[in-house]
Amino acid sequence: ISVTYKKILIVYHVIYKKIRKKFNRKTSYLLDTLMSRSLRNADSVITISDTSKSDIIHFYGCPEKKY
């Protein structure tokens, strides 16, 4: 039996992209890398607000159809 699961990603915010000075380079790079990989692999993305959604689309170019 083969079962296929959809990958759903829940994102609260990407504030680290807006206030880079609060995060050191290593942390920013790690968060950025993990977020871009997660968004690329997700079948669907859930956000807590339209602002978070527009930030993710702006910073990562995530297709709006994933929302």
JSON list of C-alpha atoms in Angstrom, two decimals:
[
{"chain": "A", "resi": 1, "resn": "ILE", "atom": "CA", "xyz": [0.00, 0.00, 0.00]},
{"chain": "A", "resi": 2, "resn": "SER", "atom": "CA", "xyz": [1.41, 3.36, -1.04]},
{"chain": "A", "resi": 3, "resn": "VAL", "atom": "CA", "xyz": [0.28, 6.42, 0.86]},
{"chain": "A", "resi": 4, "resn": "THR", "atom": "CA", "xyz": [1.14, 9.97, -0.17]},
{"chain": "A", "resi": 5, "resn": "TYR", "atom": "CA", "xyz": [1.00, 12.77, 2.37]},
{"chain": "A", "resi": 6, "resn": "LYS", "atom": "CA", "xyz": [0.77, 16.48, 1.70]},
{"chain": "A", "resi": 7, "resn": "LYS", "atom": "CA", "xyz": [3.34, 18.69, 3.41]},
{"chain": "A", "resi": 8, "resn": "ILE", "atom": "CA", "xyz": [1.81, 21.68, 5.18]},
{"chain": "A", "resi": 9, "resn": "LEU", "atom": "CA", "xyz": [4.04, 24.44, 6.55]},
{"chain": "A", "resi": 10, "resn": "ILE", "atom": "CA", "xyz": [2.84, 26.86, 9.23]},
{"chain": "A", "resi": 11, "resn": "VAL", "atom": "CA", "xyz": [4.73, 30.17, 9.31]},
{"chain": "A", "resi": 12, "resn": "TYR", "atom": "CA", "xyz": [4.11, 32.79, 11.98]},
{"chain": "A", "resi": 13, "resn": "HIS", "atom": "CA", "xyz": [6.40, 35.51, 10.69]},
{"chain": "A", "resi": 14, "resn": "VAL", "atom": "CA", "xyz": [9.66, 36.26, 8.88]},
{"chain": "A", "resi": 15, "resn": "ILE", "atom": "CA", "xyz": [10.65, 39.21, 11.07]},
{"chain": "A", "resi": 16, "resn": "TYR", "atom": "CA", "xyz": [14.30, 38.20, 10.83]},
{"chain": "A", "resi": 17, "resn": "LYS", "atom": "CA", "xyz": [14.19, 39.34, 7.19]},
{"chain": "A", "resi": 18, "resn": "LYS", "atom": "CA", "xyz": [12.96, 42.81, 8.20]},
{"chain": "A", "resi": 19, "resn": "ILE", "atom": "CA", "xyz": [15.24, 43.52, 11.17]},
{"chain": "A", "resi": 20, "resn": "ARG", "atom": "CA", "xyz": [18.50, 41.86, 10.20]},
{"chain": "A", "resi": 21, "resn": "LYS", "atom": "CA", "xyz": [20.52, 43.91, 12.71]},
{"chain": "A", "resi": 22, "resn": "LYS", "atom": "CA", "xyz": [18.97, 41.97, 15.59]},
{"chain": "A", "resi": 23, "resn": "PHE", "atom": "CA", "xyz": [20.34, 38.66, 14.27]},
{"chain": "A", "resi": 24, "resn": "ASN", "atom": "CA", "xyz": [23.94, 37.72, 13.62]},
{"chain": "A", "resi": 25, "resn": "ARG", "atom": "CA", "xyz": [24.94, 36.53, 10.14]},
{"chain": "A", "resi": 26, "resn": "LYS", "atom": "CA", "xyz": [25.05, 32.87, 11.04]},
{"chain": "A", "resi": 27, "resn": "THR", "atom": "CA", "xyz": [21.56, 32.89, 12.55]},
{"chain": "A", "resi": 28, "resn": "SER", "atom": "CA", "xyz": [20.13, 34.89, 9.63]},
{"chain": "A", "resi": 29, "resn": "TYR", "atom": "CA", "xyz": [21.72, 32.52, 7.13]},
{"chain": "A", "resi": 30, "resn": "LEU", "atom": "CA", "xyz": [20.42, 29.46, 8.96]},
{"chain": "A", "resi": 31, "resn": "LEU", "atom": "CA", "xyz": [16.86, 30.81, 9.26]},
{"chain": "A", "resi": 32, "resn": "ASP", "atom": "CA", "xyz": [16.87, 31.96, 5.64]},
{"chain": "A", "resi": 33, "resn": "THR", "atom": "CA", "xyz": [18.15, 28.62, 4.35]},
{"chain": "A", "resi": 34, "resn": "LEU", "atom": "CA", "xyz": [15.71, 26.56, 6.39]},
{"chain": "A", "resi": 35, "resn": "MET", "atom": "CA", "xyz": [12.75, 28.75, 5.45]},
{"chain": "A", "resi": 36, "resn": "SER", "atom": "CA", "xyz": [13.49, 28.70, 1.72]},
{"chain": "A", "resi": 37, "resn": "ARG", "atom": "CA", "xyz": [13.92, 24.91, 1.74]},
{"chain": "A", "resi": 38, "resn": "SER", "atom": "CA", "xyz": [10.75, 24.43, 3.76]},
{"chain": "A", "resi": 39, "resn": "LEU", "atom": "CA", "xyz": [8.73, 26.70, 1.48]},
{"chain": "A", "resi": 40, "resn": "ARG", "atom": "CA", "xyz": [10.06, 24.95, -1.61]},
{"chain": "A", "resi": 41, "resn": "ASN", "atom": "CA", "xyz": [9.13, 21.50, -0.25]},
{"chain": "A", "resi": 42, "resn": "ALA", "atom": "CA", "xyz": [5.72, 22.45, 1.17]},
{"chain": "A", "resi": 43, "resn": "ASP", "atom": "CA", "xyz": [2.55, 21.62, -0.73]},
{"chain": "A", "resi": 44, "resn": "SER", "atom": "CA", "xyz": [0.63, 24.24, 1.24]},
{"chain": "A", "resi": 45, "resn": "VAL", "atom": "CA", "xyz": [1.54, 27.17, 3.51]},
{"chain": "A", "resi": 46, "resn": "ILE", "atom": "CA", "xyz": [-0.52, 28.53, 6.40]},
{"chain": "A", "resi": 47, "resn": "THR", "atom": "CA", "xyz": [0.23, 31.96, 7.88]},
{"chain": "A", "resi": 48, "resn": "ILE", "atom": "CA", "xyz": [-1.27, 33.83, 10.83]},
{"chain": "A", "resi": 49, "resn": "SER", "atom": "CA", "xyz": [-1.92, 37.02, 8.87]},
{"chain": "A", "resi": 50, "resn": "ASP", "atom": "CA", "xyz": [-2.06, 38.57, 5.43]},
{"chain": "A", "resi": 51, "resn": "THR", "atom": "CA", "xyz": [1.02, 40.61, 6.37]},
{"chain": "A", "resi": 52, "resn": "SER", "atom": "CA", "xyz": [3.03, 37.44, 6.99]},
{"chain": "A", "resi": 53, "resn": "LYS", "atom": "CA", "xyz": [1.74, 36.02, 3.72]},
{"chain": "A", "resi": 54, "resn": "SER", "atom": "CA", "xyz": [2.77, 39.10, 1.74]},
{"chain": "A", "resi": 55, "resn": "ASP", "atom": "CA", "xyz": [6.19, 39.17, 3.47]},
{"chain": "A", "resi": 56, "resn": "ILE", "atom": "CA", "xyz": [6.84, 35.55, 2.53]},
{"chain": "A", "resi": 57, "resn": "ILE", "atom": "CA", "xyz": [5.78, 36.17, -1.06]},
{"chain": "A", "resi": 58, "resn": "HIS", "atom": "CA", "xyz": [7.96, 39.30, -1.18]},
{"chain": "A", "resi": 59, "resn": "PHE", "atom": "CA", "xyz": [11.11, 37.87, 0.41]},
{"chain": "A", "resi": 60, "resn": "TYR", "atom": "CA", "xyz": [10.97, 34.30, -0.91]},
{"chain": "A", "resi": 61, "resn": "GLY", "atom": "CA", "xyz": [8.89, 34.52, -4.09]},
{"chain": "A", "resi": 62, "resn": "CYS", "atom": "CA", "xyz": [6.66, 31.72, -2.84]},
{"chain": "A", "resi": 63, "resn": "PRO", "atom": "CA", "xyz": [3.76, 31.15, -5.28]},
{"chain": "A", "resi": 64, "resn": "GLU", "atom": "CA", "xyz": [0.45, 32.50, -3.97]},
{"chain": "A", "resi": 65, "resn": "LYS", "atom": "CA", "xyz": [-1.30, 29.28, -4.99]},
{"chain": "A", "resi": 66, "resn": "LYS", "atom": "CA", "xyz": [0.36, 27.53, -2.00]},
{"chain": "A", "resi": 67, "resn": "TYR", "atom": "CA", "xyz": [-1.81, 29.56, 0.41]}
]
